[in-house]
Structures are given as C-alpha cells and as structure tokens.
mmCIF file of C-alpha atoms in Angstrom:
data_model
loop_
_atom_site.group_PDB
_atom_site.id
_atom_site.type_symbol
_atom_site.label_atom_id
_atom_site.label_comp_id
_atom_site.label_asym_id
_atom_site.label_seq_id
_atom_site.Cartn_x
_atom_site.Cartn_y
_atom_site.Cartn_z
ATOM 1 C CA UNK A 28 13.672 -43.813 16.287
ATOM 2 C CA UNK A 29 16.262 -41.055 15.953
ATOM 3 C CA UNK A 30 15.295 -37.900 17.891
ATOM 4 C CA UNK A 31 16.303 -34.477 16.593
ATOM 5 C CA UNK A 32 18.949 -32.507 18.430
ATOM 6 C CA UNK A 33 18.082 -30.464 21.503
ATOM 7 C CA UNK A 34 16.927 -26.940 20.767
ATOM 8 C CA UNK A 35 18.286 -23.866 22.472
ATOM 9 C CA UNK A 36 17.653 -20.274 21.498
ATOM 10 C CA UNK A 37 20.759 -18.392 20.348
ATOM 11 C CA UNK A 38 22.023 -15.961 23.040
ATOM 12 C CA UNK A 39 20.315 -12.930 21.483
ATOM 13 C CA UNK A 40 16.933 -14.678 21.179
ATOM 14 C CA UNK A 41 17.307 -16.214 24.647
ATOM 15 C CA UNK A 42 17.671 -12.706 26.070
ATOM 16 C CA UNK A 43 14.522 -11.651 24.192
ATOM 17 C CA UNK A 44 12.643 -14.692 25.521
ATOM 18 C CA UNK A 45 13.691 -13.840 29.071
ATOM 19 C CA UNK A 46 12.442 -10.273 28.613
ATOM 20 C CA UNK A 47 9.186 -11.532 27.099
ATOM 21 C CA UNK A 48 8.567 -13.911 30.007
ATOM 22 C CA UNK A 49 9.188 -11.139 32.535
ATOM 23 C CA UNK A 50 6.850 -8.874 30.594
ATOM 24 C CA UNK A 51 4.153 -11.559 30.564
ATOM 25 C CA UNK A 52 4.463 -12.116 34.306
ATOM 26 C CA UNK A 53 4.144 -8.366 34.851
ATOM 27 C CA UNK A 54 1.117 -8.169 32.549
ATOM 28 C CA UNK A 55 -0.580 -11.127 34.290
ATOM 29 C CA UNK A 56 -0.223 -9.332 37.646
ATOM 30 C CA UNK A 57 -1.438 -6.061 36.104
ATOM 31 C CA UNK A 58 -4.464 -7.727 34.427
ATOM 32 C CA UNK A 59 -5.409 -9.363 37.729
ATOM 33 C CA UNK A 60 -5.323 -5.978 39.473
ATOM 34 C CA UNK A 61 -7.300 -4.328 36.651
ATOM 35 C CA UNK A 62 -9.941 -7.073 36.772
ATOM 36 C CA UNK A 63 -10.231 -6.646 40.550
ATOM 37 C CA UNK A 64 -10.645 -2.860 40.137
ATOM 38 C CA UNK A 65 -13.369 -3.367 37.525
ATOM 39 C CA UNK A 66 -15.140 -5.927 39.716
ATOM 40 C CA UNK A 67 -15.413 -3.722 42.789
ATOM 41 C CA UNK A 68 -16.684 -0.748 40.758
ATOM 42 C CA UNK A 69 -18.911 -2.367 38.117
ATOM 43 C CA UNK A 70 -22.232 -2.141 39.984
ATOM 44 C CA UNK A 71 -25.137 -3.079 37.681
ATOM 45 C CA UNK A 72 -23.433 -1.958 34.444
ATOM 46 C CA UNK A 73 -23.431 -4.679 31.782
ATOM 47 C CA UNK A 74 -20.601 -2.906 29.937
ATOM 48 C CA UNK A 75 -18.453 -2.929 33.083
ATOM 49 C CA UNK A 76 -19.291 -6.588 33.680
ATOM 50 C CA UNK A 77 -18.254 -7.420 30.111
ATOM 51 C CA UNK A 78 -15.052 -5.421 30.480
ATOM 52 C CA UNK A 79 -14.304 -7.337 33.683
ATOM 53 C CA UNK A 80 -14.709 -10.697 31.962
ATOM 54 C CA UNK A 81 -12.641 -9.457 29.034
ATOM 55 C CA UNK A 82 -9.780 -8.798 31.441
ATOM 56 C CA UNK A 83 -10.243 -12.202 33.072
ATOM 57 C CA UNK A 84 -10.103 -14.045 29.743
ATOM 58 C CA UNK A 85 -7.262 -11.871 28.392
ATOM 59 C CA UNK A 86 -4.925 -13.477 30.910
ATOM 60 C CA UNK A 87 -5.259 -16.830 29.083
ATOM 61 C CA UNK A 88 -2.847 -16.039 26.185
ATOM 62 C CA UNK A 89 -0.227 -14.808 28.659
ATOM 63 C CA UNK A 90 -0.481 -17.953 30.763
ATOM 64 C CA UNK A 91 -0.425 -20.089 27.596
ATOM 65 C CA UNK A 92 2.786 -18.339 26.517
ATOM 66 C CA UNK A 93 4.464 -18.868 29.898
ATOM 67 C CA UNK A 94 3.527 -22.560 30.029
ATOM 68 C CA UNK A 95 4.083 -23.479 26.385
ATOM 69 C CA UNK A 96 7.487 -21.822 26.031
ATOM 70 C CA UNK A 97 8.656 -24.012 28.916
ATOM 71 C CA UNK A 98 7.247 -27.175 27.366
ATOM 72 C CA UNK A 99 8.587 -26.369 23.885
ATOM 73 C CA UNK A 100 12.185 -26.266 25.153
ATOM 74 C CA UNK A 101 12.089 -29.793 26.573
ATOM 75 C CA UNK A 102 14.531 -32.237 24.984
ATOM 76 C CA UNK A 103 13.322 -34.648 22.272
ATOM 77 C CA UNK A 104 12.774 -38.251 23.323
ATOM 78 C CA UNK A 105 11.959 -41.636 21.812
ATOM 79 C CA UNK A 106 8.269 -40.868 22.312
ATOM 80 C CA UNK A 107 8.575 -37.336 20.900
ATOM 81 C CA UNK A 108 11.471 -37.508 18.440
ATOM 82 C CA UNK A 109 10.709 -34.046 17.016
ATOM 83 C CA UNK A 110 10.559 -32.493 20.473
ATOM 84 C CA UNK A 111 7.567 -30.665 21.943
ATOM 85 C CA UNK A 112 7.677 -27.524 19.810
ATOM 86 C CA UNK A 113 4.065 -28.152 18.803
ATOM 87 C CA UNK A 114 2.992 -27.190 22.332
ATOM 88 C CA UNK A 115 3.139 -23.561 21.192
ATOM 89 C CA UNK A 116 0.551 -24.241 18.486
ATOM 90 C CA UNK A 117 -1.690 -26.129 20.933
ATOM 91 C CA UNK A 118 -1.477 -23.291 23.457
ATOM 92 C CA UNK A 119 -2.300 -20.789 20.724
ATOM 93 C CA UNK A 120 -5.407 -22.795 19.766
ATOM 94 C CA UNK A 121 -6.567 -23.142 23.403
ATOM 95 C CA UNK A 122 -6.219 -19.403 24.007
ATOM 96 C CA UNK A 123 -8.094 -18.622 20.772
ATOM 97 C CA UNK A 124 -10.960 -20.994 21.611
ATOM 98 C CA UNK A 125 -11.220 -19.434 25.077
ATOM 99 C CA UNK A 126 -11.662 -16.011 23.466
ATOM 100 C CA UNK A 127 -14.361 -17.350 21.127
ATOM 101 C CA UNK A 128 -16.262 -18.976 23.963
ATOM 102 C CA UNK A 129 -16.153 -15.918 26.201
ATOM 103 C CA UNK A 130 -17.101 -13.592 23.325
ATOM 104 C CA UNK A 131 -20.192 -15.668 22.516
ATOM 105 C CA UNK A 132 -21.172 -15.913 26.188
ATOM 106 C CA UNK A 133 -20.917 -12.167 26.807
ATOM 107 C CA UNK A 134 -22.685 -11.306 23.542
ATOM 108 C CA UNK A 135 -25.559 -13.569 24.589
ATOM 109 C CA UNK A 136 -25.712 -11.881 27.998
ATOM 110 C CA UNK A 137 -25.887 -8.409 26.425
ATOM 111 C CA UNK A 138 -28.625 -9.511 24.015
ATOM 112 C CA UNK A 139 -30.606 -11.131 26.849
ATOM 113 C CA UNK A 140 -30.468 -7.894 28.872
ATOM 114 C CA UNK A 141 -31.854 -5.863 25.958
ATOM 115 C CA UNK A 142 -34.618 -8.405 25.272
ATOM 116 C CA UNK A 143 -35.592 -8.481 28.953
ATOM 117 C CA UNK A 144 -35.670 -4.678 29.024
ATOM 118 C CA UNK A 145 -33.392 -4.423 32.058
ATOM 119 C CA UNK A 146 -32.395 -0.795 32.487
ATOM 120 C CA UNK A 147 -28.992 0.098 33.852
ATOM 121 C CA UNK A 148 -28.981 2.792 36.504
ATOM 122 C CA UNK A 149 -25.837 4.283 37.954
ATOM 123 C CA UNK A 150 -26.530 6.097 41.191
ATOM 124 C CA UNK A 151 -24.353 7.524 43.926
ATOM 125 C CA UNK A 152 -21.906 5.931 46.302
ATOM 126 C CA UNK A 153 -20.351 6.974 49.600
ATOM 127 C CA UNK A 154 -16.598 7.545 49.516
ATOM 128 C CA UNK A 155 -14.730 8.940 52.537
ATOM 129 C CA UNK A 156 -17.950 10.446 53.883
ATOM 130 C CA UNK A 157 -18.890 12.074 50.568
ATOM 131 C CA UNK A 158 -21.550 10.969 48.087
ATOM 132 C CA UNK A 159 -20.295 10.885 44.515
ATOM 133 C CA UNK A 160 -21.640 9.555 41.223
ATOM 134 C CA UNK A 161 -20.709 5.864 41.022
ATOM 135 C CA UNK A 162 -19.707 6.341 37.381
ATOM 136 C CA UNK A 163 -16.526 8.207 38.332
ATOM 137 C CA UNK A 164 -14.815 5.198 39.962
ATOM 138 C CA UNK A 165 -16.023 3.113 37.005
ATOM 139 C CA UNK A 166 -14.334 5.464 34.543
ATOM 140 C CA UNK A 167 -11.121 5.448 36.592
ATOM 141 C CA UNK A 168 -11.177 1.632 36.562
ATOM 142 C CA UNK A 169 -11.764 1.647 32.797
ATOM 143 C CA UNK A 170 -8.800 3.998 32.262
ATOM 144 C CA UNK A 171 -6.601 1.835 34.491
ATOM 145 C CA UNK A 172 -7.615 -1.227 32.477
ATOM 146 C CA UNK A 173 -7.131 0.367 29.061
ATOM 147 C CA UNK A 174 -4.100 2.672 29.042
ATOM 148 C CA UNK A 175 -1.415 0.311 30.476
ATOM 149 C CA UNK A 176 -2.759 -2.485 28.235
ATOM 150 C CA UNK A 177 -1.787 -0.493 25.145
ATOM 151 C CA UNK A 178 1.746 0.011 26.494
ATOM 152 C CA UNK A 179 2.101 -3.684 27.364
ATOM 153 C CA UNK A 180 0.804 -4.616 23.909
ATOM 154 C CA UNK A 181 3.317 -2.441 22.097
ATOM 155 C CA UNK A 182 6.187 -3.883 24.134
ATOM 156 C CA UNK A 183 5.124 -7.456 23.407
ATOM 157 C CA UNK A 184 4.590 -6.742 19.704
ATOM 158 C CA UNK A 185 8.219 -5.620 19.377
ATOM 159 C CA UNK A 186 9.499 -8.842 20.990
ATOM 160 C CA UNK A 187 7.266 -11.460 19.317
ATOM 161 C CA UNK A 188 8.877 -11.444 15.813
ATOM 162 C CA UNK A 189 12.353 -11.723 17.338
ATOM 163 C CA UNK A 190 11.543 -15.157 18.799
ATOM 164 C CA UNK A 191 8.866 -16.065 16.219
ATOM 165 C CA UNK A 192 6.166 -16.578 18.844
ATOM 166 C CA UNK A 193 2.575 -16.286 17.616
ATOM 167 C CA UNK A 194 0.998 -16.601 21.074
ATOM 168 C CA UNK A 195 2.959 -13.563 22.199
ATOM 169 C CA UNK A 196 2.054 -11.680 19.019
ATOM 170 C CA UNK A 197 -1.676 -12.474 19.345
ATOM 171 C CA UNK A 198 -1.564 -11.395 22.996
ATOM 172 C CA UNK A 199 0.179 -8.161 21.988
ATOM 173 C CA UNK A 200 -2.340 -7.404 19.262
ATOM 174 C CA UNK A 201 -5.284 -7.901 21.622
ATOM 175 C CA UNK A 202 -3.746 -5.698 24.311
ATOM 176 C CA UNK A 203 -2.881 -2.958 21.804
ATOM 177 C CA UNK A 204 -6.518 -2.881 20.692
ATOM 178 C CA UNK A 205 -7.878 -2.958 24.242
ATOM 179 C CA UNK A 206 -8.376 0.817 24.275
ATOM 180 C CA UNK A 207 -11.262 0.449 21.807
ATOM 181 C CA UNK A 208 -13.102 -1.946 24.100
ATOM 182 C CA UNK A 209 -12.499 0.274 27.125
ATOM 183 C CA UNK A 210 -13.652 3.344 25.186
ATOM 184 C CA UNK A 211 -16.900 1.544 24.364
ATOM 185 C CA UNK A 212 -17.286 0.663 28.047
ATOM 186 C CA UNK A 213 -16.733 4.309 29.044
ATOM 187 C CA UNK A 214 -19.378 5.441 26.535
ATOM 188 C CA UNK A 215 -21.798 2.902 27.998
ATOM 189 C CA UNK A 216 -21.176 4.133 31.560
ATOM 190 C CA UNK A 217 -21.532 7.812 30.635
ATOM 191 C CA UNK A 218 -24.629 7.075 28.541
ATOM 192 C CA UNK A 219 -26.272 5.230 31.416
ATOM 193 C CA UNK A 220 -25.442 8.162 33.685
ATOM 194 C CA UNK A 221 -27.342 10.509 31.353
ATOM 195 C CA UNK A 222 -30.304 8.153 31.210
ATOM 196 C CA UNK A 223 -29.521 6.472 27.890
ATOM 197 C CA UNK A 224 -29.679 3.001 29.465
ATOM 198 C CA UNK A 225 -29.497 1.205 26.112
ATOM 199 C CA UNK A 226 -25.938 2.484 25.573
ATOM 200 C CA UNK A 227 -24.745 0.194 28.372
ATOM 201 C CA UNK A 228 -25.788 -3.161 26.800
ATOM 202 C CA UNK A 229 -24.825 -1.802 23.381
ATOM 203 C CA UNK A 230 -21.292 -1.112 24.648
ATOM 204 C CA UNK A 231 -21.233 -4.593 26.191
ATOM 205 C CA UNK A 232 -22.213 -6.086 22.821
ATOM 206 C CA UNK A 233 -19.459 -4.120 21.036
ATOM 207 C CA UNK A 234 -16.828 -5.345 23.506
ATOM 208 C CA UNK A 235 -18.164 -8.919 23.166
ATOM 209 C CA UNK A 236 -17.915 -8.723 19.374
ATOM 210 C CA UNK A 237 -14.332 -7.465 19.680
ATOM 211 C CA UNK A 238 -13.438 -10.459 21.871
ATOM 212 C CA UNK A 239 -15.197 -12.835 19.462
ATOM 213 C CA UNK A 240 -13.458 -11.276 16.439
ATOM 214 C CA UNK A 241 -10.035 -11.781 18.020
ATOM 215 C CA UNK A 242 -10.931 -15.358 18.917
ATOM 216 C CA UNK A 243 -12.193 -16.327 15.462
ATOM 217 C CA UNK A 244 -9.195 -14.751 13.696
ATOM 218 C CA UNK A 245 -6.724 -16.518 15.959
ATOM 219 C CA UNK A 246 -8.526 -19.883 15.757
ATOM 220 C CA UNK A 247 -8.183 -19.719 11.972
ATOM 221 C CA UNK A 248 -4.444 -19.053 12.183
ATOM 222 C CA UNK A 249 -3.917 -21.745 14.846
ATOM 223 C CA UNK A 250 -5.816 -24.381 12.830
ATOM 224 C CA UNK A 251 -3.875 -23.521 9.679
ATOM 225 C CA UNK A 252 -0.572 -23.834 11.548
ATOM 226 C CA UNK A 253 -1.537 -27.185 13.078
ATOM 227 C CA UNK A 254 -2.541 -28.535 9.659
ATOM 228 C CA UNK A 255 0.916 -27.513 8.389
ATOM 229 C CA UNK A 256 -0.062 -24.755 6.019
ATOM 230 C CA UNK A 257 2.792 -22.968 4.310
ATOM 231 C CA UNK A 258 4.489 -20.970 7.118
ATOM 232 C CA UNK A 259 3.606 -17.317 7.549
ATOM 233 C CA UNK A 260 5.476 -14.515 9.262
ATOM 234 C CA UNK A 261 4.847 -13.912 12.962
ATOM 235 C CA UNK A 262 2.545 -10.982 12.216
ATOM 236 C CA UNK A 263 0.681 -13.070 9.572
ATOM 237 C CA UNK A 264 1.206 -10.290 7.012
ATOM 238 C CA UNK A 265 2.606 -12.591 4.324
ATOM 239 C CA UNK A 266 4.133 -15.993 3.686
ATOM 240 C CA UNK A 267 7.472 -16.718 5.313
ATOM 241 C CA UNK A 268 10.396 -16.097 2.925
ATOM 242 C CA UNK A 269 12.715 -18.654 4.555
ATOM 243 C CA UNK A 270 11.897 -21.549 2.136
ATOM 244 C CA UNK A 271 12.877 -19.414 -0.872
ATOM 245 C CA UNK A 272 15.985 -18.150 0.916
ATOM 246 C CA UNK A 273 17.138 -21.698 1.709
ATOM 247 C CA UNK A 274 16.448 -22.690 -1.895
ATOM 248 C CA UNK A 275 18.689 -19.869 -3.137
ATOM 249 C CA UNK A 276 21.376 -20.780 -0.608
ATOM 250 C CA UNK A 277 21.460 -24.376 -1.874
ATOM 251 C CA UNK A 278 21.428 -23.401 -5.552
ATOM 252 C CA UNK A 279 24.411 -21.114 -4.929
ATOM 253 C CA UNK A 280 26.506 -24.164 -4.011
ATOM 254 C CA UNK A 281 28.805 -25.135 -6.872
ATOM 255 C CA UNK A 282 27.726 -28.792 -6.792
ATOM 256 C CA UNK A 283 23.945 -28.122 -6.897
ATOM 257 C CA UNK A 284 22.199 -27.626 -10.221
ATOM 258 C CA UNK A 285 18.661 -27.070 -8.881
ATOM 259 C CA UNK A 286 16.829 -27.308 -5.562
ATOM 260 C CA UNK A 287 13.312 -27.365 -4.117
ATOM 261 C CA UNK A 288 12.518 -26.749 -0.460
ATOM 262 C CA UNK A 289 9.493 -27.289 1.760
ATOM 263 C CA UNK A 290 9.298 -26.311 5.424
ATOM 264 C CA UNK A 291 6.738 -26.841 8.162
ATOM 265 C CA UNK A 292 6.347 -24.719 11.240
ATOM 266 C CA UNK A 293 6.528 -26.144 14.773
ATOM 267 C CA UNK A 294 6.235 -23.387 17.356
ATOM 268 C CA UNK A 295 9.329 -21.208 17.200
ATOM 269 C CA UNK A 296 11.213 -23.370 14.685
ATOM 270 C CA UNK A 297 10.985 -24.978 11.256
ATOM 271 C CA UNK A 298 11.556 -28.532 10.070
ATOM 272 C CA UNK A 299 11.839 -29.385 6.414
ATOM 273 C CA UNK A 300 13.207 -31.194 3.406
ATOM 274 C CA UNK A 301 15.198 -30.094 0.398
ATOM 275 C CA UNK A 302 15.506 -31.936 -2.912
ATOM 276 C CA UNK A 303 18.671 -31.157 -4.880
ATOM 277 C CA UNK A 304 19.862 -32.151 -8.325
ATOM 278 C CA UNK A 305 23.643 -32.581 -7.907
ATOM 279 C CA UNK A 306 26.115 -31.683 -10.654
ATOM 280 C CA UNK A 307 28.638 -34.175 -9.261
ATOM 281 C CA UNK A 308 28.302 -37.571 -7.621
ATOM 282 C CA UNK A 309 31.542 -37.750 -5.654
ATOM 283 C CA UNK A 310 31.683 -37.221 -1.896
ATOM 284 C CA UNK A 311 27.946 -36.438 -1.631
ATOM 285 C CA UNK A 312 27.592 -37.344 2.096
ATOM 286 C CA UNK A 313 30.151 -34.691 3.065
ATOM 287 C CA UNK A 314 28.681 -32.102 0.694
ATOM 288 C CA UNK A 315 25.157 -32.714 1.978
ATOM 289 C CA UNK A 316 26.287 -32.491 5.612
ATOM 290 C CA UNK A 317 28.029 -29.167 4.980
ATOM 291 C CA UNK A 318 24.946 -27.854 3.131
ATOM 292 C CA UNK A 319 22.670 -28.792 6.043
ATOM 293 C CA UNK A 320 24.947 -27.054 8.551
ATOM 294 C CA UNK A 321 25.174 -23.964 6.340
ATOM 295 C CA UNK A 322 21.374 -23.787 6.110
ATOM 296 C CA UNK A 323 21.020 -24.073 9.898
ATOM 297 C CA UNK A 324 23.563 -21.304 10.415
ATOM 298 C CA UNK A 325 21.688 -19.138 7.919
ATOM 299 C CA UNK A 326 18.632 -18.811 10.204
ATOM 300 C CA UNK A 327 18.363 -19.980 13.823
ATOM 301 C CA UNK A 328 14.719 -20.959 13.273
ATOM 302 C CA UNK A 329 15.686 -23.749 10.853
ATOM 303 C CA UNK A 330 16.075 -26.514 13.416
ATOM 304 C CA UNK A 331 16.216 -29.585 11.176
ATOM 305 C CA UNK A 332 16.677 -30.024 7.430
ATOM 306 C CA UNK A 333 16.933 -33.218 5.396
ATOM 307 C CA UNK A 334 18.562 -32.924 1.976
ATOM 308 C CA UNK A 335 17.727 -35.591 -0.592
ATOM 309 C CA UNK A 336 19.699 -35.852 -3.873
ATOM 310 C CA UNK A 337 17.452 -36.643 -6.861
ATOM 311 C CA UNK A 338 17.958 -37.109 -10.593
ATOM 312 C CA UNK A 339 15.476 -34.366 -11.452
ATOM 313 C CA UNK A 340 12.774 -32.254 -9.841
ATOM 314 C CA UNK A 341 9.207 -33.306 -10.620
ATOM 315 C CA UNK A 342 5.941 -31.578 -9.670
ATOM 316 C CA UNK A 343 5.708 -33.356 -6.315
ATOM 317 C CA UNK A 344 9.160 -32.186 -5.312
ATOM 318 C CA UNK A 345 8.467 -28.566 -6.288
ATOM 319 C CA UNK A 346 6.134 -27.019 -3.699
ATOM 320 C CA UNK A 347 3.607 -24.526 -5.037
#
C-alpha cells in the first residue's frame, strides 16, 4: 500500500489556520462565559433556558474544528494511506447531528410548556440592596450573548474559504445569525414582563426551530460530502470550479488532445483522477509527472492527482 505524501498548508494558509484556531479558542471561552451569564439570570423563562442551551450546543462546532484540524494534518500511514483528511467531514457531521438533537429537544420542551399551561412570571430581584425587575439582567445577558457572536461569526466567515474548512464556515454562519435567536429571546422576556406569558414559550420555540434548521441544513451537506458528491465551494453557493480548471490546464498542454477530470473532497483537500488522450506516445511518464506537478502547483487544495492516458474518452470517463 502506497500512502500519499504528507500534507502541509502553504505558508499563507497556515497563517490563516493559526488565526482561525486562535479565534475558535477565544470564541469557546466567550461562549462559556455567555452561557454562564444566561444560566444565572434565566429564572423561570423558557426562552432564556433555550438560549442557554443554544449557547451550550453552539460550542460543539468550535471544538470539532479544533480537534479535527489537528487530526486531519496527521501523516498518512499503511492503515490510512490517504491520510486522515476525512476527519473534518466526520466532525462536521457530528456537530450537525448535535444541533439537530438539541433543536428537537428544546422544541419539545417549549411545546410541553404550552400544553401544560405553565405561565412564565418574571418578578423582582435584589441587587446591591435595591429591588429591580429581573428582566433587566436577562436582557443584558441576552445582549452579551448576541452582539459579540455576530462579530465572531463575521471574522470566521472571512477565514473559512481561505482554508476551505466547512466546519468553520458552518460555525461562522450560525454565529452570524445568532442575533435573530437572541432577539426572539428578548421579545419573550419583555412579553412575559408585560403579562403576555405565551410570548416566552413562543420565543423558545422560534429559537429551537432556528437551531433545528441549522442542524438539518448542515447534516445534508455533511452527508453529501461523505458520500463523495461533486465538490461544492466552502459557502455551498455553487459547485467547485477546480475540476473544470484542471481540465483546461491539461488540455492546454501541447501533448494532450482531450481530458476529463473528476475530483473528490476530503476535508481541506481534493483527490482525483484525470483521463487524457495524448497526441504523442513518446516519453509519457515524464510528461505525466510534469502535468501532475503543474496541477498541484495550480491550486494548493489539489493534494493528489492520478493521470491516466487513454485512447479515447467514453461516457464513463467524462463526469457529468
């Protein structure tokens, strides 16, 4: 069994990865503090309880990123000849399933509270010898949980495409949208304060649905990646253009008449095959070796490419 070569990020991407890891560590610490703030202020509010659990579960993608990026950079071996790049996809799936599970759990809790007719009441609390409405600390905790999350999300979203990391991108997207969940929580708290008790479980249900929506969307992407669907861009906006670009690069070689390329995604990198119809038959091993190296230099994400000379391209060698 011939393992692939060791993978190392190019210097520019390595610097981005280092920044992303530092950002994730900072966001994990921040999320822990936000969850603690929500916990000590949530009282009997179902919306606050849901927001607390949302913060707890939102740490999972960050931890998955920190763990899986370490595993993915381990050297290939006889047991894992392609390396452990697939750990990124596994981590992405685990984080997505965690979101689905928590979303369903919290949605069930909110529904059970409405069915049971439990009314949320937010009374007063003593703070430094003064009695204040308990909703004020709740709203401060909600603001602390929501506003920095948006800033963290934007920072992560700018880094994710540079290292082609879908865990980081999914984490960024969820944090960028966190303000909507926190706004719903704030509405629930204020509504309960004015006596509209049903706004509290309603807000909890809205936040639960938001968590569930993120989970379901990300599970779909993770499953498609693990079943080796045609690669998509980091932001999932469209199919990855790299296969077509490699095809054009090969067909621009003077000894290649036609080419077909297929790539599969493994974490941050791509593996693939190319079928070429050569115009000449002399010195093909050298020509193929130079073509492979040129393709790898073209894009750092192309980690391994096998080029196979063929007499002609049939339907099976021409990916749709």
